[in-house]
mmCIF file of C-alpha atoms in Angstrom:
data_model
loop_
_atom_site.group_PDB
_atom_site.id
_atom_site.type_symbol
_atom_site.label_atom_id
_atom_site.label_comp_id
_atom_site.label_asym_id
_atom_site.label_seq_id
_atom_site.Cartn_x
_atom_site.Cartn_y
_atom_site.Cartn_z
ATOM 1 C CA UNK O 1 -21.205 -2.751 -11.912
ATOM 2 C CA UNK O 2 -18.762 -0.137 -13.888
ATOM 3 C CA UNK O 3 -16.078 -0.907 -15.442
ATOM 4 C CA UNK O 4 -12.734 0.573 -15.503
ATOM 5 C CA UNK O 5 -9.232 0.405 -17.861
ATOM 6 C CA UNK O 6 -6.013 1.170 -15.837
ATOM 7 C CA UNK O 7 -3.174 1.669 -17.868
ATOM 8 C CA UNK O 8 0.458 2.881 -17.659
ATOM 9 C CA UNK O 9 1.687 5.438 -19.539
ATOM 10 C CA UNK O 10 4.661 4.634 -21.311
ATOM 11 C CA UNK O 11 5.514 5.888 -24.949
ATOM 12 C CA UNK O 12 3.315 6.786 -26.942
ATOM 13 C CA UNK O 13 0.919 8.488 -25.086
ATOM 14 C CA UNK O 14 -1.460 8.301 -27.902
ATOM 15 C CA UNK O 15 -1.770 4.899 -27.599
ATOM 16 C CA UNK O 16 -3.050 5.550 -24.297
ATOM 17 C CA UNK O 17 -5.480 7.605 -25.389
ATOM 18 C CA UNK O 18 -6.411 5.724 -28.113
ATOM 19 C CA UNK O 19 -7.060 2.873 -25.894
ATOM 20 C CA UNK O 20 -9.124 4.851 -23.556
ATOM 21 C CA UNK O 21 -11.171 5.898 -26.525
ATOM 22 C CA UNK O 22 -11.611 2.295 -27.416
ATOM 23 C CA UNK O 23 -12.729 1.850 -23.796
ATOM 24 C CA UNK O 24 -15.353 4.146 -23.891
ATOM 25 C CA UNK O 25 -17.013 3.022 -27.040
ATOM 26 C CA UNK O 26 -16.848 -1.061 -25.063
ATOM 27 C CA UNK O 27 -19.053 0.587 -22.352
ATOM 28 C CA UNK O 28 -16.257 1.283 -19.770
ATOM 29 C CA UNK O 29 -17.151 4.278 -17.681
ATOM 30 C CA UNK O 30 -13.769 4.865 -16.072
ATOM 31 C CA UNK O 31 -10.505 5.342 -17.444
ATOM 32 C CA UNK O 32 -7.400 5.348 -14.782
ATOM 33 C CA UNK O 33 -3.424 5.641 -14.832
ATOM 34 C CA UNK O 34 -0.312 5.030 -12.940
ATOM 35 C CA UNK O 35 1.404 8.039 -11.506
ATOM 36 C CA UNK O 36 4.965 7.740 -11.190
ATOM 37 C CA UNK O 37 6.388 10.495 -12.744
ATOM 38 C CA UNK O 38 10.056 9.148 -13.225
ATOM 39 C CA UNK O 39 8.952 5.689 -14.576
ATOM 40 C CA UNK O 40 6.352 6.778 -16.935
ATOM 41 C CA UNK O 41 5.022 9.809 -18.002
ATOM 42 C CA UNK O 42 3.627 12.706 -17.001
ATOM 43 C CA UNK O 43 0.180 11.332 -16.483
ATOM 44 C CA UNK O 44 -2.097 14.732 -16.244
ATOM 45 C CA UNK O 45 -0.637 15.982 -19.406
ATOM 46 C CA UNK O 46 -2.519 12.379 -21.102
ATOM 47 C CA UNK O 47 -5.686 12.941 -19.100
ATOM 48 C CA UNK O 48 -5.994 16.213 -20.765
ATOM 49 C CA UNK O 49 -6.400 14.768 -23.875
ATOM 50 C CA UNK O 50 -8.084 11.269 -22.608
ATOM 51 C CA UNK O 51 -11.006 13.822 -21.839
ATOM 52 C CA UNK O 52 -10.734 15.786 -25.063
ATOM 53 C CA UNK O 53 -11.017 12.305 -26.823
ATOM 54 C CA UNK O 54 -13.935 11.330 -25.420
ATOM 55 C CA UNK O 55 -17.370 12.114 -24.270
ATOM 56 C CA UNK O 56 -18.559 10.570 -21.138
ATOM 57 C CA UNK O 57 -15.442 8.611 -19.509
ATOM 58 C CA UNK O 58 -14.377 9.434 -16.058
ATOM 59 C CA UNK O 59 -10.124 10.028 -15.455
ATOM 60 C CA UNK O 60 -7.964 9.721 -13.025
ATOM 61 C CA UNK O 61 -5.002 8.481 -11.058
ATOM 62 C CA UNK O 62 -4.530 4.982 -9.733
ATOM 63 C CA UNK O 63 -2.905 6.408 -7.643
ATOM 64 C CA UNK O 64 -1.393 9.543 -6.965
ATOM 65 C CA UNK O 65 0.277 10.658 -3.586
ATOM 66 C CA UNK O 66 0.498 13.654 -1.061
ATOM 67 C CA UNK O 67 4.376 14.366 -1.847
ATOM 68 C CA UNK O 68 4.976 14.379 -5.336
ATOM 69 C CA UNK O 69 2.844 17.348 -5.949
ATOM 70 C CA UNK O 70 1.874 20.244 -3.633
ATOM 71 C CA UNK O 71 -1.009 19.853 -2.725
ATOM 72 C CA UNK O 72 -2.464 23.144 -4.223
ATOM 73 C CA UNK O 73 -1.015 21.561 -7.476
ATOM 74 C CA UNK O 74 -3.074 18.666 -7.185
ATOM 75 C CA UNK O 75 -6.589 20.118 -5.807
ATOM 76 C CA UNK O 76 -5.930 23.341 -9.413
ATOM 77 C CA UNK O 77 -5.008 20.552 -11.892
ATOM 78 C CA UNK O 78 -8.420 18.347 -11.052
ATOM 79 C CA UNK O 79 -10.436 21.834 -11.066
ATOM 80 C CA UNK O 80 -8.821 23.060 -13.897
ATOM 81 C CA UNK O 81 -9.365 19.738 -16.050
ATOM 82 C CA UNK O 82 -13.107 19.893 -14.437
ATOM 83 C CA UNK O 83 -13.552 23.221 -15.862
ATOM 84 C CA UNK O 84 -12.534 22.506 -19.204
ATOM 85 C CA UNK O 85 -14.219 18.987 -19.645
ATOM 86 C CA UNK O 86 -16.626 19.180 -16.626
ATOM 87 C CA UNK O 87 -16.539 17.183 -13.801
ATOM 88 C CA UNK O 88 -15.463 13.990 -15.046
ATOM 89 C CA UNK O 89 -12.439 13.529 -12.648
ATOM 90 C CA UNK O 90 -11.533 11.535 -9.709
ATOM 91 C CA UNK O 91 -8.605 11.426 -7.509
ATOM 92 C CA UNK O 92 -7.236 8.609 -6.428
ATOM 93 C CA UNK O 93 -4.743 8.453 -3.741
ATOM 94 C CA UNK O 94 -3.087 6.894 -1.215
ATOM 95 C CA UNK O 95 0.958 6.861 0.640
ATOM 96 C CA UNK O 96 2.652 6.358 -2.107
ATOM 97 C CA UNK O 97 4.645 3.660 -3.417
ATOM 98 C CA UNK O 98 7.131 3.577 -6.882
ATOM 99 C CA UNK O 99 6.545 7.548 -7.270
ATOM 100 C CA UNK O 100 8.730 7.841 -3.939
ATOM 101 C CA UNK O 101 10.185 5.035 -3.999
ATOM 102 C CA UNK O 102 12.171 5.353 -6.965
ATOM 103 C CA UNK O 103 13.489 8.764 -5.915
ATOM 104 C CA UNK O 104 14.169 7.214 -2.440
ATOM 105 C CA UNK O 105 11.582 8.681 -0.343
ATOM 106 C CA UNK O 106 9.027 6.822 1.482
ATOM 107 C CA UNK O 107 5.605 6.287 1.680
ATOM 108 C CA UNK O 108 4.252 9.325 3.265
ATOM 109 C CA UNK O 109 2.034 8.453 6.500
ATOM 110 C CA UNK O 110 -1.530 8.265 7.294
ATOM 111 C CA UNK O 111 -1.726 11.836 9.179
ATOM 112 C CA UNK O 112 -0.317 13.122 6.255
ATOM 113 C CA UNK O 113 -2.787 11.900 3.657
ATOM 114 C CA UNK O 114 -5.785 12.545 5.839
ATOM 115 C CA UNK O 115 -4.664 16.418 5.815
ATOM 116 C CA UNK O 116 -4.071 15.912 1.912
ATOM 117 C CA UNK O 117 -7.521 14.660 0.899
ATOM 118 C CA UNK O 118 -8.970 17.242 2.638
ATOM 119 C CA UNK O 119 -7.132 19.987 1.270
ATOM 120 C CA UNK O 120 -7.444 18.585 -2.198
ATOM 121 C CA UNK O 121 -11.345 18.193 -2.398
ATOM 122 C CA UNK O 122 -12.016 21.431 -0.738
ATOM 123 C CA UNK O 123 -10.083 23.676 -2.704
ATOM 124 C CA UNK O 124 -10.649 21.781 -6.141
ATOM 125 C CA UNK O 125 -14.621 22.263 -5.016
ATOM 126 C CA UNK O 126 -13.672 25.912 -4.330
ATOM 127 C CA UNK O 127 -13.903 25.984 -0.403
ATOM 128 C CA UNK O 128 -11.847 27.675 1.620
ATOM 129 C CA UNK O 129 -9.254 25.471 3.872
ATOM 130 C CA UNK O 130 -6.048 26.093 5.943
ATOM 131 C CA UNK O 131 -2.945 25.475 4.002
ATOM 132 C CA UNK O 132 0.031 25.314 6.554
ATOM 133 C CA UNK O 133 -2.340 28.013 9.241
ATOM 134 C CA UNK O 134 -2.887 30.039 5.797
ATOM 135 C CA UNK O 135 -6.089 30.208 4.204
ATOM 136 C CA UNK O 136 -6.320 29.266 0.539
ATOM 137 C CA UNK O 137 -9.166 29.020 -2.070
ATOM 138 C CA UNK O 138 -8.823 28.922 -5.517
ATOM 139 C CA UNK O 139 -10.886 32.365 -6.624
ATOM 140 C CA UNK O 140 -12.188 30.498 -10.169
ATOM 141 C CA UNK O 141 -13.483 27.161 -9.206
ATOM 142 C CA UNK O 142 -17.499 27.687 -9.461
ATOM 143 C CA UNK O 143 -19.473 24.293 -8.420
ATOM 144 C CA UNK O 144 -16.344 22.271 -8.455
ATOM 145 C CA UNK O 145 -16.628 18.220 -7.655
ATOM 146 C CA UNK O 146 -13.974 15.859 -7.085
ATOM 147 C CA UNK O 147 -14.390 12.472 -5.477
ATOM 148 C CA UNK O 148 -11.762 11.381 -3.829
ATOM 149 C CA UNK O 149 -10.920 7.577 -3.398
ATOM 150 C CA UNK O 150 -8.221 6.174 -1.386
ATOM 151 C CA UNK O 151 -6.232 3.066 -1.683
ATOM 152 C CA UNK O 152 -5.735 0.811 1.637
ATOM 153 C CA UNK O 153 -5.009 -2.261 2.719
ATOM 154 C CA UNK O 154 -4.189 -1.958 6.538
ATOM 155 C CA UNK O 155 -6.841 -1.362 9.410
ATOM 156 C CA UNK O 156 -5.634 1.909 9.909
ATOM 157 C CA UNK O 157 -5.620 2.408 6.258
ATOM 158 C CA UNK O 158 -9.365 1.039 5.892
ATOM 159 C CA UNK O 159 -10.362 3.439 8.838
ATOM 160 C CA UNK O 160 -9.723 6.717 7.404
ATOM 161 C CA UNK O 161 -11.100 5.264 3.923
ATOM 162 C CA UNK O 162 -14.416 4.726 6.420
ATOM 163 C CA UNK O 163 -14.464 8.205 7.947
ATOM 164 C CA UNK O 164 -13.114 10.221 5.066
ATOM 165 C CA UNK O 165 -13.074 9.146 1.443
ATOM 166 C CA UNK O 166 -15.733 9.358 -1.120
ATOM 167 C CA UNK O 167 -14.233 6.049 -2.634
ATOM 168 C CA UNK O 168 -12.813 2.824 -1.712
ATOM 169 C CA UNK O 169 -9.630 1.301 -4.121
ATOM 170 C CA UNK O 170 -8.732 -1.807 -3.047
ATOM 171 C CA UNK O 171 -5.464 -3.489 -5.760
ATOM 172 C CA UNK O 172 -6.717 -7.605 -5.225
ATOM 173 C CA UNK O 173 -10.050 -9.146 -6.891
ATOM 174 C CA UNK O 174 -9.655 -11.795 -4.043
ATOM 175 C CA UNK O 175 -13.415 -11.935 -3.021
ATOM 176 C CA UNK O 176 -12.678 -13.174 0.939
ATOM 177 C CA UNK O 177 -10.351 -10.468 1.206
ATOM 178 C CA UNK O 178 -12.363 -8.361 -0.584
ATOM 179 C CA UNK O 179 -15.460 -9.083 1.736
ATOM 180 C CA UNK O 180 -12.968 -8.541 4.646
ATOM 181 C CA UNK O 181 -12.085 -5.219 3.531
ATOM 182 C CA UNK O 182 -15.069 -4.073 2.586
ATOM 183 C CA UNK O 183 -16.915 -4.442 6.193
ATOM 184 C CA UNK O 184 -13.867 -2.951 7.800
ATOM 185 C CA UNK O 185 -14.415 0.286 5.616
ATOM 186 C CA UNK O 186 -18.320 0.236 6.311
ATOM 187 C CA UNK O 187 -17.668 -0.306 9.466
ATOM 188 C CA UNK O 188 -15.538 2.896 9.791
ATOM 189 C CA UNK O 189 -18.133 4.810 7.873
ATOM 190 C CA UNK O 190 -20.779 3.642 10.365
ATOM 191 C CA UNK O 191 -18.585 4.526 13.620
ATOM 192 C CA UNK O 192 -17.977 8.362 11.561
ATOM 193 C CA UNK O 193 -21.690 8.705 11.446
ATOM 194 C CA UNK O 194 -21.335 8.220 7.191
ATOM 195 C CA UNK O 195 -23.704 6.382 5.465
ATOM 196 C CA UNK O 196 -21.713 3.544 4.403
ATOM 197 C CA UNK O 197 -23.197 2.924 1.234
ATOM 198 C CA UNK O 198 -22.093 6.674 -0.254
ATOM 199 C CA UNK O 199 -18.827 5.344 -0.372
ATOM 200 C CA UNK O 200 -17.776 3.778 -3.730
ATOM 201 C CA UNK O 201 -15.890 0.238 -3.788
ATOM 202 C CA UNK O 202 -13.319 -0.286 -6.408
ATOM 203 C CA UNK O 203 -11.505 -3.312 -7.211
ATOM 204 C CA UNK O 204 -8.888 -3.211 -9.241
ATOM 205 C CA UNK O 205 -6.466 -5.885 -10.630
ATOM 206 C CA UNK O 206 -5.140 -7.443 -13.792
ATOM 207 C CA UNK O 207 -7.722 -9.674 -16.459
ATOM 208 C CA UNK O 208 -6.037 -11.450 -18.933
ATOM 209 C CA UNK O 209 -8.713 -13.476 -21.275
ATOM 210 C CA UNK O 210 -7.841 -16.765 -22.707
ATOM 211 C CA UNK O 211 -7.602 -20.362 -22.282
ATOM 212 C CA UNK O 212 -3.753 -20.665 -21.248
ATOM 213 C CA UNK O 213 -3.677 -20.102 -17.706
ATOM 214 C CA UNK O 214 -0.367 -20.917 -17.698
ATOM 215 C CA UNK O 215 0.593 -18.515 -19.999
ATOM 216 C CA UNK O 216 -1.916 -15.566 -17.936
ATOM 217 C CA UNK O 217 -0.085 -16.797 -14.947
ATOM 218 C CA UNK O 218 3.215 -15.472 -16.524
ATOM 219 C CA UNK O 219 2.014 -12.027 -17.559
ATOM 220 C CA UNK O 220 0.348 -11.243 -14.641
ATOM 221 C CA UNK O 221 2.681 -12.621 -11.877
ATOM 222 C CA UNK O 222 3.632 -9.225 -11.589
ATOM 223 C CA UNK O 223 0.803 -7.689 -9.676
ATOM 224 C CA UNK O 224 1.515 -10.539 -7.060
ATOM 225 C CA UNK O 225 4.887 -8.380 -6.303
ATOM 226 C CA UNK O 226 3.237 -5.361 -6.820
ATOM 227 C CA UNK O 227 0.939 -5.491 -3.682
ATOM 228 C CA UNK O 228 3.892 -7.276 -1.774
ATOM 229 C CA UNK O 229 5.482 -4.124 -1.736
ATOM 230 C CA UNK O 230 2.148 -2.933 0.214
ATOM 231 C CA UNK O 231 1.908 -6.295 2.108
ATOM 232 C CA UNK O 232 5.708 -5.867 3.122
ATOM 233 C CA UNK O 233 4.676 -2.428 4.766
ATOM 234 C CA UNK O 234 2.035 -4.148 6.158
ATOM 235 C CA UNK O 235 3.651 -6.677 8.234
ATOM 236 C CA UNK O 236 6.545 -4.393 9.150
ATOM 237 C CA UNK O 237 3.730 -2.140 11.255
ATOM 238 C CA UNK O 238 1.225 -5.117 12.173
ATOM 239 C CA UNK O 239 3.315 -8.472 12.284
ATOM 240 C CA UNK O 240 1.738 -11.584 11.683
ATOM 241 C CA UNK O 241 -0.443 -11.769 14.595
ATOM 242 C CA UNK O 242 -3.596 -11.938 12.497
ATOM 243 C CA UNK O 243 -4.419 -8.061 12.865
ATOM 244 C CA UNK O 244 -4.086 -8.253 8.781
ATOM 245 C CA UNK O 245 -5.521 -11.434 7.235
ATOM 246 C CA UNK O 246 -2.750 -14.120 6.518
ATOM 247 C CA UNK O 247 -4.867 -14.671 3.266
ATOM 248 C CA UNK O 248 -2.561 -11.395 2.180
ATOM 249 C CA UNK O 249 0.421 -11.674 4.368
ATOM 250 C CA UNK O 250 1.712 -14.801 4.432
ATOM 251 C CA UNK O 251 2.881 -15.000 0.593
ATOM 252 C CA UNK O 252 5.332 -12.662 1.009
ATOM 253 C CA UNK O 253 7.444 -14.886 2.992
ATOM 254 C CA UNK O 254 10.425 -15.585 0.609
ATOM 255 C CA UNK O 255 10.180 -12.139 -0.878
ATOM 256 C CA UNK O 256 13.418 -9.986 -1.161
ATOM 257 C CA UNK O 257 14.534 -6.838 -2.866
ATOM 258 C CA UNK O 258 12.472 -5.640 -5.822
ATOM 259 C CA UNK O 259 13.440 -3.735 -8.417
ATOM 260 C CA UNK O 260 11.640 -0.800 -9.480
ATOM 261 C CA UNK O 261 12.520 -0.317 -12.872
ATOM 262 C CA UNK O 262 10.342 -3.569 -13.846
ATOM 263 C CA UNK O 263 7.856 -2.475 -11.886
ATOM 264 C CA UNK O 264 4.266 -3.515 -12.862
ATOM 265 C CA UNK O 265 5.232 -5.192 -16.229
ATOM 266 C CA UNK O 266 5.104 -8.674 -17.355
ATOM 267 C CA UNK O 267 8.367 -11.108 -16.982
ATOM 268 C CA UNK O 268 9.699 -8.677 -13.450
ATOM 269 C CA UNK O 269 12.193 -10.873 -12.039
ATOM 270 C CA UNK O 270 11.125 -9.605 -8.769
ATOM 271 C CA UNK O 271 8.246 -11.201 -8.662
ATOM 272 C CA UNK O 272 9.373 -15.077 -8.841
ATOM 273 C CA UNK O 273 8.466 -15.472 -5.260
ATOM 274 C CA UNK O 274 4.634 -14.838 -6.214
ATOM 275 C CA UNK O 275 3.041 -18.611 -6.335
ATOM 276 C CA UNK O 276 0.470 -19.382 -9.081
ATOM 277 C CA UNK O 277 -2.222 -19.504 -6.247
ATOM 278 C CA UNK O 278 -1.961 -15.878 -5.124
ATOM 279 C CA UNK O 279 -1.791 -15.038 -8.631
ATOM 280 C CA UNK O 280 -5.178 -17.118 -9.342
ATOM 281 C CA UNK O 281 -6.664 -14.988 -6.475
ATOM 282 C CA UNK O 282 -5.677 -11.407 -6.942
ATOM 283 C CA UNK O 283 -6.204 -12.088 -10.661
ATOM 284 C CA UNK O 284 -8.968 -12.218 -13.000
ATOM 285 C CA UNK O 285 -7.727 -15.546 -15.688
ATOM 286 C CA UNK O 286 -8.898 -17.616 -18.145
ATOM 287 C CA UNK O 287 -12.557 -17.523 -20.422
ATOM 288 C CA UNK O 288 -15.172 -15.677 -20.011
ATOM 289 C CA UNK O 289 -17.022 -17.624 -17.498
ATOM 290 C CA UNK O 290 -14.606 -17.674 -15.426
ATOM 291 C CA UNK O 291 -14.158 -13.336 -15.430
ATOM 292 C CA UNK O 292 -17.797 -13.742 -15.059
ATOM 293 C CA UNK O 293 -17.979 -15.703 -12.179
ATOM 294 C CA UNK O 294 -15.437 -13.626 -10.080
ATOM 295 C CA UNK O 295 -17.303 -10.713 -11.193
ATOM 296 C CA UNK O 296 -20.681 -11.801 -9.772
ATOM 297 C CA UNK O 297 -18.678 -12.660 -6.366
ATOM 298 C CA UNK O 298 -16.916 -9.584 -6.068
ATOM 299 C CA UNK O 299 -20.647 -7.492 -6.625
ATOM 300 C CA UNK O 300 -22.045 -9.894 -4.435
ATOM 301 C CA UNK O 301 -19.222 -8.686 -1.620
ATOM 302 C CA UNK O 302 -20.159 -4.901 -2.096
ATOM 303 C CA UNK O 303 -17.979 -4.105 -5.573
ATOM 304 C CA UNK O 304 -19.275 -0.945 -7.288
ATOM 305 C CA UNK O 305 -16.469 -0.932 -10.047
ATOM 306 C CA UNK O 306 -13.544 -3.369 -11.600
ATOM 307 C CA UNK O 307 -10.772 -1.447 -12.805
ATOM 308 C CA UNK O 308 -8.626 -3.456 -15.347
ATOM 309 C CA UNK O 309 -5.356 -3.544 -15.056
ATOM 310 C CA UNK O 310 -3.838 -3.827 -18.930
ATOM 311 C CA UNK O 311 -0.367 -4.708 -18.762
ATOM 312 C CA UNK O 312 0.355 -7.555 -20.713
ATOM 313 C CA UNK O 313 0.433 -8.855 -24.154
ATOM 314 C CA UNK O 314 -3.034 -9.713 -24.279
ATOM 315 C CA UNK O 315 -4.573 -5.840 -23.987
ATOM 316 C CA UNK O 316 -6.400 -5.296 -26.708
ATOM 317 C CA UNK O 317 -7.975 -8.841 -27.269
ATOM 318 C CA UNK O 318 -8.739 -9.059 -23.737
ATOM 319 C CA UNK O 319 -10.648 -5.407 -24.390
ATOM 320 C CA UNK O 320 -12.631 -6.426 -27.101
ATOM 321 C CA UNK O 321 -13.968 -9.563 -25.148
ATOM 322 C CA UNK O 322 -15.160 -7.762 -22.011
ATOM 323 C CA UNK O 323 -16.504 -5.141 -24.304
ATOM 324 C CA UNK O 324 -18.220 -7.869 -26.008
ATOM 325 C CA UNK O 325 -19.397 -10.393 -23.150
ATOM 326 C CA UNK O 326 -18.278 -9.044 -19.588
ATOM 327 C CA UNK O 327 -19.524 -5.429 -19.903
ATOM 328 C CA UNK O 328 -23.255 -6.172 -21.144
ATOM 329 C CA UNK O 329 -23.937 -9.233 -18.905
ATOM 330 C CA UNK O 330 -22.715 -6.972 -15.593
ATOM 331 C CA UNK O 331 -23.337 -3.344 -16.059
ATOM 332 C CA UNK O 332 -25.610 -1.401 -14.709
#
């Protein structure tokens, strides 16, 4: 299993790259960032120098969207950072949450991303493809790679991860719904003709390492309102007929408006209708053992990579110990 760090990038954007550095050196292989270009900053501008700092790690966006940036913009600033560092890049994507959001737009739709991840890996490979009935190729890329892995929760969502997408992101370390994702995307791939096992499985969620639960609870609650904003959308196109697992739906019951400028950071008010039990799930909390034993499940359901989502007041301690005891006992 790899391991990734997922971090936002608030001020000081060296301490972002320090961090990532830090990761590297722990055995991480992946380093990742939010994208929401009014709430943080300007995350390419960081990976430029996450690369320059280190040697081997892999960057990218968890996630980045089909309407923030052109999508010429996108496909020229993955090629461009591959030619400078090589290809260690990956775009993740998906509809689009806080980066609209924020600004008022909405989530973009499926259609729309399907056309974007196609238009971003073949011009940041240097193929040809039809931009708007015009074709486009970016003259300089030579050899270009970009994998590009999508975030989904819905059936629809998990469908064109199946027939499309080099990777698969999925923001809960619950292992049934894990599992339950999982097949739906093989599935896909298997109904496309894909081999199902090219595609890459991601799970990524917070880990907070200590003894007070309680305490991890707190700091972490947020991610529980994070995905309801997902779940929300989800419900609002399937229902609660069972098309979606209740497992993921049914939490979100007493959830009301949620406020953006908290968004994904310890103590959001926003977030007191999360209970303690989905937080338990989607979460990775407490010692060691217990990261461990999650960890095992979620390779045993098909996980290629845990991403770590770092936002809390735990970061660097919690670092050091999967450096120090998750890393070694599961990579590889």
């Amino acid at each position: 299993m790899d391991f990734g760090l997922v971090l936002q990038t608030d001020p000081p954007a060296w301490t972002v790259v320090d961090r990532m550095r830090r990761a590297e050196s722990l055995g991480f292989t992946h380093g990742w960032t939010f994208d929401s270009c009014v709430l943080w900053q300007e995350p390419f501008v960081i990976h430029s120098q996450i690369l320059g700092a280190t040697e081997r790690l892999v960057v990218g966006p968890m996630v980045t969207n089909p309407r923030t940036r052109d999508w010429t913009v996108t496909a020229s600033l993955f090629a461009t950072l591959n030619d400078m560092f090589g290809p260690r890049t990956v775009c993740g994507i998906g509809r689009g949450d806080s980066a609209l959001r924020v600004t008022g737009g909405k989530p973009t739709t499926l259609g729309a991303l399907e056309q974007a991840m196609r238009v971003i890996k073949e011009l940041a490979e240097g193929r040809e493809v039809l931009v708007g009935g015009t074709a486009v190729r970016l003259p300089w890329v030579r050899g270009g790679d970009l994998p590009v892995w999508m975030g989904a929760y819905g059936p629809k969502a998990l469908e064109l991860v199946g027939r499309q997408a080099d990777g698969f992101i999925l923001q809960l370390a619950d292992p049934y719904l894990t599992r339950w994702m999982v097949e739906h995307v093989r599935q896909a791939a298997r109904e496309a003709g894909r081999d199902p096992g090219s595609i890459t499985i991601c799970v990524a969620a917070p880990a907070y390492v200590g003894e007070d639960r309680a305490h991890a609870r707190e700091q972490c609650r947020w991610f529980g309102g994070m995905v309801g904003n997902h779940v929300a959308d989800l419900v609002t196109r399937y229902g609660t007929s069972g098309t979606v697992p209740t497992a993921l739906t049914d939490y979100i019951r007493d959830r009301q408006d949620y406020d953006y400028a908290h968004h994904g950071r310890a103590g959001n008010s926003s977030t007191d209708f999360v209970p303690d039990e989905i937080v338990d799930r989607f979460c990775l909390l407490g010692p060691v053992a217990d990261h461990l034993a999650r960890l095992h499940e979620l390779r045993e359901a098909g996980v290629d990579q845990f991403a770590l989502y770092a936002m809390h007041d735990a970061v660097d301690d919690t670092l050091e110990a999967y450096g120090a005891h998750v890393v070694p006992a599961l990579a590889g």
